[in-house]
């Protein structure tokens, strides 16, 4: 009888351990599938959006950097779910006179690419119609279907990857080797680098080169560092808000 009792105790212990292991595996599986490909695209779109300044960097190094204001907000959504953002840059003293205007198209990378988020930049067909787009009431902006019609020439594409543990960034990436065609100020091609940091801070580094590989435009020392203005916010309407920063810093697996 004692032998039977000991055998049953051991069997019961094995059953309990097995159940614990199965429960742990199911919980891990659930957690590792909690971040989808579109979650990453939405998070990057949110991080890009809002009013940001390079004020601190310009104060540290006024010989190399200007205090530039960037303003980005949702403009429309494509049929495949890609988020289209309107983006403009201006000197901080003259925000009503942007010197650069673009559309960003943000979506997950294709599954065959080794990246998480794709950001493509497009020219705007009639830039004057979009000046201070984000500052206007919604009923004074071009309609979503008009925005789609005004997406013009493709300029660049950046592929972002999640940053490795221990780095300051959450995502980072660049244009492919060789960049994209560009003719401004004697350039023949341009390159772009972009990093998404915590608290919606964005670092960008755009440069133009001639046929001989000489840099002919863009800052040489390093990327511009844009930090959000206090109280800057927009109704982004990119789906439910989630505590993505903590999840991105962990080793989560994307759903297919």
mmCIF file of C-alpha atoms in Angstrom:
data_model
loop_
_atom_site.group_PDB
_atom_site.id
_atom_site.type_symbol
_atom_site.label_atom_id
_atom_site.label_comp_id
_atom_site.label_asym_id
_atom_site.label_seq_id
_atom_site.Cartn_x
_atom_site.Cartn_y
_atom_site.Cartn_z
ATOM 1 C CA UNK A 1 0.000 0.000 0.000
ATOM 2 C CA UNK A 2 2.818 2.401 0.891
ATOM 3 C CA UNK A 3 4.454 1.705 -2.480
ATOM 4 C CA UNK A 4 1.177 2.450 -4.289
ATOM 5 C CA UNK A 5 0.785 5.671 -2.303
ATOM 6 C CA UNK A 6 4.296 6.817 -3.178
ATOM 7 C CA UNK A 7 3.689 5.977 -6.830
ATOM 8 C CA UNK A 8 0.474 7.960 -6.894
ATOM 9 C CA UNK A 9 2.182 10.934 -5.217
ATOM 10 C CA UNK A 10 4.915 10.921 -7.828
ATOM 11 C CA UNK A 11 2.399 10.643 -10.650
ATOM 12 C CA UNK A 12 0.324 13.483 -9.201
ATOM 13 C CA UNK A 13 3.477 15.633 -8.949
ATOM 14 C CA UNK A 14 4.314 14.941 -12.582
ATOM 15 C CA UNK A 15 0.751 15.836 -13.646
ATOM 16 C CA UNK A 16 0.914 19.143 -11.758
ATOM 17 C CA UNK A 17 4.308 20.005 -13.265
ATOM 18 C CA UNK A 18 3.041 19.146 -16.735
ATOM 19 C CA UNK A 19 -0.018 21.364 -16.300
ATOM 20 C CA UNK A 20 2.167 24.226 -15.061
ATOM 21 C CA UNK A 21 4.473 23.867 -18.076
ATOM 22 C CA UNK A 22 1.546 23.760 -20.507
ATOM 23 C CA UNK A 23 -0.053 26.809 -18.875
ATOM 24 C CA UNK A 24 3.233 28.688 -19.025
ATOM 25 C CA UNK A 25 3.697 27.798 -22.681
ATOM 26 C CA UNK A 26 0.178 28.962 -23.544
ATOM 27 C CA UNK A 27 0.727 32.236 -21.669
ATOM 28 C CA UNK A 28 4.053 32.807 -23.442
ATOM 29 C CA UNK A 29 2.445 32.095 -26.799
ATOM 30 C CA UNK A 30 -0.300 34.595 -26.038
ATOM 31 C CA UNK A 31 2.200 37.254 -24.991
ATOM 32 C CA UNK A 32 4.496 36.747 -27.959
ATOM 33 C CA UNK A 33 1.581 37.271 -30.330
ATOM 34 C CA UNK A 34 0.373 40.467 -28.678
ATOM 35 C CA UNK A 35 2.214 42.774 -31.106
ATOM 36 C CA UNK A 36 1.181 42.610 -34.769
ATOM 37 C CA UNK A 37 2.863 44.019 -37.869
ATOM 38 C CA UNK A 38 0.252 46.764 -38.030
ATOM 39 C CA UNK A 39 0.839 47.640 -34.353
ATOM 40 C CA UNK A 40 4.405 48.604 -35.265
ATOM 41 C CA UNK A 41 3.254 50.722 -38.217
ATOM 42 C CA UNK A 42 0.666 52.506 -36.066
ATOM 43 C CA UNK A 43 3.221 53.141 -33.332
ATOM 44 C CA UNK A 44 5.712 54.701 -35.769
ATOM 45 C CA UNK A 45 2.951 56.844 -37.310
ATOM 46 C CA UNK A 46 1.999 58.099 -33.847
ATOM 47 C CA UNK A 47 5.634 58.840 -33.023
ATOM 48 C CA UNK A 48 6.121 60.857 -36.209
ATOM 49 C CA UNK A 49 2.992 62.906 -35.585
ATOM 50 C CA UNK A 50 2.765 66.148 -33.647
ATOM 51 C CA UNK A 51 4.729 69.374 -33.349
ATOM 52 C CA UNK A 52 8.484 68.969 -32.753
ATOM 53 C CA UNK A 53 11.481 71.319 -32.553
ATOM 54 C CA UNK A 54 15.265 71.058 -32.832
ATOM 55 C CA UNK A 55 15.566 73.890 -30.272
ATOM 56 C CA UNK A 56 17.860 72.089 -27.815
ATOM 57 C CA UNK A 57 20.250 70.948 -30.521
ATOM 58 C CA UNK A 58 20.385 74.420 -32.106
ATOM 59 C CA UNK A 59 21.209 75.901 -28.689
ATOM 60 C CA UNK A 60 24.087 73.435 -28.224
ATOM 61 C CA UNK A 61 25.500 73.824 -31.728
ATOM 62 C CA UNK A 62 24.125 76.958 -33.452
ATOM 63 C CA UNK A 63 26.824 76.865 -36.148
ATOM 64 C CA UNK A 64 25.544 73.582 -37.551
ATOM 65 C CA UNK A 65 21.840 73.347 -36.659
ATOM 66 C CA UNK A 66 18.843 75.639 -36.978
ATOM 67 C CA UNK A 67 15.844 75.632 -34.673
ATOM 68 C CA UNK A 68 13.383 73.993 -37.051
ATOM 69 C CA UNK A 69 9.772 73.190 -36.409
ATOM 70 C CA UNK A 70 8.232 70.037 -37.861
ATOM 71 C CA UNK A 71 4.505 69.421 -37.882
ATOM 72 C CA UNK A 72 2.967 66.099 -38.886
ATOM 73 C CA UNK A 73 -0.582 64.781 -38.689
ATOM 74 C CA UNK A 74 -2.874 62.142 -40.269
ATOM 75 C CA UNK A 75 -4.188 63.068 -43.713
ATOM 76 C CA UNK A 76 -5.935 59.911 -44.921
ATOM 77 C CA UNK A 77 -5.721 56.132 -45.122
ATOM 78 C CA UNK A 78 -5.134 54.052 -48.250
ATOM 79 C CA UNK A 79 -7.241 51.055 -49.220
ATOM 80 C CA UNK A 80 -4.557 48.661 -47.953
ATOM 81 C CA UNK A 81 -4.526 50.325 -44.525
ATOM 82 C CA UNK A 82 -1.378 52.420 -45.066
ATOM 83 C CA UNK A 83 -1.411 55.625 -43.016
ATOM 84 C CA UNK A 84 -0.837 58.825 -44.998
ATOM 85 C CA UNK A 85 0.619 61.671 -42.938
ATOM 86 C CA UNK A 86 1.106 65.281 -43.963
ATOM 87 C CA UNK A 87 4.526 66.663 -42.975
ATOM 88 C CA UNK A 88 5.988 70.147 -43.115
ATOM 89 C CA UNK A 89 9.137 71.893 -41.885
ATOM 90 C CA UNK A 90 9.599 75.594 -41.172
ATOM 91 C CA UNK A 91 11.950 77.840 -39.245
ATOM 92 C CA UNK A 92 10.529 78.322 -35.767
ATOM 93 C CA UNK A 93 10.040 82.090 -36.240
ATOM 94 C CA UNK A 94 7.932 81.608 -39.395
ATOM 95 C CA UNK A 95 5.835 78.444 -38.904
ATOM 96 C CA UNK A 96 3.263 79.720 -41.398
ATOM 97 C CA UNK A 97 5.887 79.556 -44.195
ATOM 98 C CA UNK A 98 7.032 75.931 -44.512
ATOM 99 C CA UNK A 99 10.078 75.336 -46.706
ATOM 100 C CA UNK A 100 9.462 71.582 -47.025
ATOM 101 C CA UNK A 101 6.151 69.751 -47.470
ATOM 102 C CA UNK A 102 5.692 66.032 -47.983
ATOM 103 C CA UNK A 103 3.352 63.099 -47.591
ATOM 104 C CA UNK A 104 4.542 60.146 -45.525
ATOM 105 C CA UNK A 105 3.043 56.743 -46.240
ATOM 106 C CA UNK A 106 3.534 54.374 -43.291
ATOM 107 C CA UNK A 107 2.843 50.632 -43.423
ATOM 108 C CA UNK A 108 4.354 47.293 -42.337
ATOM 109 C CA UNK A 109 7.279 45.974 -44.335
ATOM 110 C CA UNK A 110 6.589 43.163 -46.740
ATOM 111 C CA UNK A 111 7.168 39.785 -45.147
ATOM 112 C CA UNK A 112 10.113 39.036 -47.456
ATOM 113 C CA UNK A 113 12.010 42.110 -46.197
ATOM 114 C CA UNK A 114 14.033 42.066 -42.994
ATOM 115 C CA UNK A 115 12.369 45.102 -41.449
ATOM 116 C CA UNK A 116 9.289 46.084 -39.467
ATOM 117 C CA UNK A 117 7.979 49.386 -40.847
ATOM 118 C CA UNK A 118 8.231 51.046 -44.258
ATOM 119 C CA UNK A 119 8.047 54.836 -44.579
ATOM 120 C CA UNK A 120 7.797 56.236 -48.100
ATOM 121 C CA UNK A 121 7.993 59.963 -48.846
ATOM 122 C CA UNK A 122 5.995 61.560 -51.662
ATOM 123 C CA UNK A 123 5.825 64.997 -53.227
ATOM 124 C CA UNK A 124 2.530 66.919 -53.017
ATOM 125 C CA UNK A 125 0.785 67.878 -56.253
ATOM 126 C CA UNK A 126 -0.303 71.362 -55.079
ATOM 127 C CA UNK A 127 1.734 72.326 -52.021
ATOM 128 C CA UNK A 128 0.044 75.707 -51.517
ATOM 129 C CA UNK A 129 -3.251 73.916 -50.868
ATOM 130 C CA UNK A 130 -1.640 72.106 -47.925
ATOM 131 C CA UNK A 131 0.304 74.846 -46.136
ATOM 132 C CA UNK A 132 -0.421 74.650 -42.397
ATOM 133 C CA UNK A 133 -2.694 71.665 -43.040
ATOM 134 C CA UNK A 134 -2.378 70.361 -39.472
ATOM 135 C CA UNK A 135 -3.112 73.756 -37.910
ATOM 136 C CA UNK A 136 -6.412 74.159 -39.747
ATOM 137 C CA UNK A 137 -9.849 73.007 -38.590
ATOM 138 C CA UNK A 138 -10.788 69.732 -40.262
ATOM 139 C CA UNK A 139 -13.506 71.353 -42.358
ATOM 140 C CA UNK A 140 -10.864 73.650 -43.905
ATOM 141 C CA UNK A 141 -8.523 70.863 -44.996
ATOM 142 C CA UNK A 142 -8.555 68.969 -48.304
ATOM 143 C CA UNK A 143 -10.833 65.945 -48.101
ATOM 144 C CA UNK A 144 -9.306 62.458 -47.647
ATOM 145 C CA UNK A 145 -10.145 61.491 -51.237
ATOM 146 C CA UNK A 146 -8.496 64.727 -52.460
ATOM 147 C CA UNK A 147 -5.369 63.863 -50.480
ATOM 148 C CA UNK A 148 -5.089 60.529 -52.302
ATOM 149 C CA UNK A 149 -5.320 62.340 -55.650
ATOM 150 C CA UNK A 150 -2.597 64.792 -54.563
ATOM 151 C CA UNK A 151 -0.006 62.134 -53.711
ATOM 152 C CA UNK A 152 2.569 62.822 -56.432
ATOM 153 C CA UNK A 153 6.129 61.669 -57.190
ATOM 154 C CA UNK A 154 7.744 59.028 -54.985
ATOM 155 C CA UNK A 155 10.897 60.488 -53.402
ATOM 156 C CA UNK A 156 12.411 58.068 -50.868
ATOM 157 C CA UNK A 157 11.669 54.931 -48.854
ATOM 158 C CA UNK A 158 13.132 54.064 -45.446
ATOM 159 C CA UNK A 159 12.919 50.602 -43.887
ATOM 160 C CA UNK A 160 12.848 50.630 -40.094
ATOM 161 C CA UNK A 161 13.820 47.799 -37.766
ATOM 162 C CA UNK A 162 13.235 47.501 -34.060
ATOM 163 C CA UNK A 163 16.370 48.514 -32.178
ATOM 164 C CA UNK A 164 18.394 46.017 -30.205
ATOM 165 C CA UNK A 165 18.066 45.952 -26.423
ATOM 166 C CA UNK A 166 20.189 48.573 -24.689
ATOM 167 C CA UNK A 167 20.052 51.149 -27.497
ATOM 168 C CA UNK A 168 18.362 54.526 -27.014
ATOM 169 C CA UNK A 169 16.136 54.072 -30.029
ATOM 170 C CA UNK A 170 12.992 52.018 -30.509
ATOM 171 C CA UNK A 171 13.268 51.832 -34.322
ATOM 172 C CA UNK A 172 15.981 52.854 -36.771
ATOM 173 C CA UNK A 173 16.571 52.577 -40.479
ATOM 174 C CA UNK A 174 17.734 54.195 -43.682
ATOM 175 C CA UNK A 175 17.255 54.320 -47.420
ATOM 176 C CA UNK A 176 18.738 51.396 -49.410
ATOM 177 C CA UNK A 177 22.387 51.578 -50.553
ATOM 178 C CA UNK A 178 22.694 54.158 -53.322
ATOM 179 C CA UNK A 179 19.762 56.180 -52.021
ATOM 180 C CA UNK A 180 17.264 57.776 -54.410
ATOM 181 C CA UNK A 181 17.600 60.229 -57.331
ATOM 182 C CA UNK A 182 17.851 63.887 -56.313
ATOM 183 C CA UNK A 183 18.883 66.962 -58.313
ATOM 184 C CA UNK A 184 18.830 69.752 -55.719
ATOM 185 C CA UNK A 185 21.989 71.898 -55.443
ATOM 186 C CA UNK A 186 24.022 69.726 -57.798
ATOM 187 C CA UNK A 187 23.120 66.395 -56.220
ATOM 188 C CA UNK A 188 22.472 63.247 -58.210
ATOM 189 C CA UNK A 189 21.222 61.127 -55.313
ATOM 190 C CA UNK A 190 20.203 61.489 -51.667
ATOM 191 C CA UNK A 191 20.140 59.314 -48.564
ATOM 192 C CA UNK A 192 17.998 59.457 -45.434
ATOM 193 C CA UNK A 193 18.325 57.970 -41.953
ATOM 194 C CA UNK A 194 15.603 57.977 -39.326
ATOM 195 C CA UNK A 195 15.402 56.895 -35.689
ATOM 196 C CA UNK A 196 12.350 56.745 -33.425
ATOM 197 C CA UNK A 197 13.161 57.245 -29.747
ATOM 198 C CA UNK A 198 11.107 57.186 -26.579
ATOM 199 C CA UNK A 199 8.616 59.979 -25.892
ATOM 200 C CA UNK A 200 8.039 60.545 -29.641
ATOM 201 C CA UNK A 201 11.517 62.000 -30.219
ATOM 202 C CA UNK A 202 12.629 61.692 -33.865
ATOM 203 C CA UNK A 203 16.149 61.905 -35.330
ATOM 204 C CA UNK A 204 16.523 62.476 -39.088
ATOM 205 C CA UNK A 205 19.572 62.843 -41.305
ATOM 206 C CA UNK A 206 19.023 63.768 -44.963
ATOM 207 C CA UNK A 207 22.000 64.297 -47.277
ATOM 208 C CA UNK A 208 22.585 64.870 -50.997
ATOM 209 C CA UNK A 209 25.626 63.745 -53.004
ATOM 210 C CA UNK A 210 27.033 64.422 -56.475
ATOM 211 C CA UNK A 211 28.355 61.864 -58.963
ATOM 212 C CA UNK A 212 31.745 61.830 -57.227
ATOM 213 C CA UNK A 213 30.248 61.078 -53.817
ATOM 214 C CA UNK A 214 30.766 64.606 -52.460
ATOM 215 C CA UNK A 215 28.087 65.811 -50.049
ATOM 216 C CA UNK A 216 26.432 68.888 -51.565
ATOM 217 C CA UNK A 217 23.561 69.458 -49.142
ATOM 218 C CA UNK A 218 22.475 68.450 -45.679
ATOM 219 C CA UNK A 219 24.156 68.748 -42.306
ATOM 220 C CA UNK A 220 27.485 66.886 -41.968
ATOM 221 C CA UNK A 221 27.879 66.526 -38.186
ATOM 222 C CA UNK A 222 24.957 64.193 -37.530
ATOM 223 C CA UNK A 223 21.173 63.875 -37.561
ATOM 224 C CA UNK A 224 18.706 66.570 -36.558
ATOM 225 C CA UNK A 225 17.093 65.819 -33.199
ATOM 226 C CA UNK A 226 13.419 66.770 -33.009
ATOM 227 C CA UNK A 227 11.705 66.724 -29.632
ATOM 228 C CA UNK A 228 7.957 67.202 -29.101
ATOM 229 C CA UNK A 229 6.680 70.588 -28.061
ATOM 230 C CA UNK A 230 5.027 70.582 -24.612
ATOM 231 C CA UNK A 231 1.343 69.875 -24.961
ATOM 232 C CA UNK A 232 1.601 68.908 -28.632
ATOM 233 C CA UNK A 233 -1.141 66.442 -29.494
ATOM 234 C CA UNK A 234 -3.461 65.437 -32.324
ATOM 235 C CA UNK A 235 -6.417 63.100 -32.581
ATOM 236 C CA UNK A 236 -4.458 60.509 -34.512
ATOM 237 C CA UNK A 237 -7.292 58.003 -34.936
ATOM 238 C CA UNK A 238 -4.884 55.116 -35.588
ATOM 239 C CA UNK A 239 -6.777 52.542 -33.567
ATOM 240 C CA UNK A 240 -6.730 51.788 -29.841
ATOM 241 C CA UNK A 241 -3.840 53.295 -27.912
ATOM 242 C CA UNK A 242 -1.547 50.679 -26.380
ATOM 243 C CA UNK A 243 1.538 50.821 -24.113
ATOM 244 C CA UNK A 244 3.749 49.936 -27.067
ATOM 245 C CA UNK A 245 7.071 51.291 -25.775
ATOM 246 C CA UNK A 246 7.303 48.654 -23.048
ATOM 247 C CA UNK A 247 6.214 45.927 -25.435
ATOM 248 C CA UNK A 248 8.660 46.989 -28.173
ATOM 249 C CA UNK A 249 11.548 46.960 -25.714
ATOM 250 C CA UNK A 250 10.735 43.337 -24.937
ATOM 251 C CA UNK A 251 11.459 40.386 -27.203
ATOM 252 C CA UNK A 252 8.029 40.000 -28.756
ATOM 253 C CA UNK A 253 7.285 38.066 -31.915
ATOM 254 C CA UNK A 254 5.146 39.500 -34.703
ATOM 255 C CA UNK A 255 1.988 37.833 -35.822
ATOM 256 C CA UNK A 256 1.998 36.810 -39.470
#
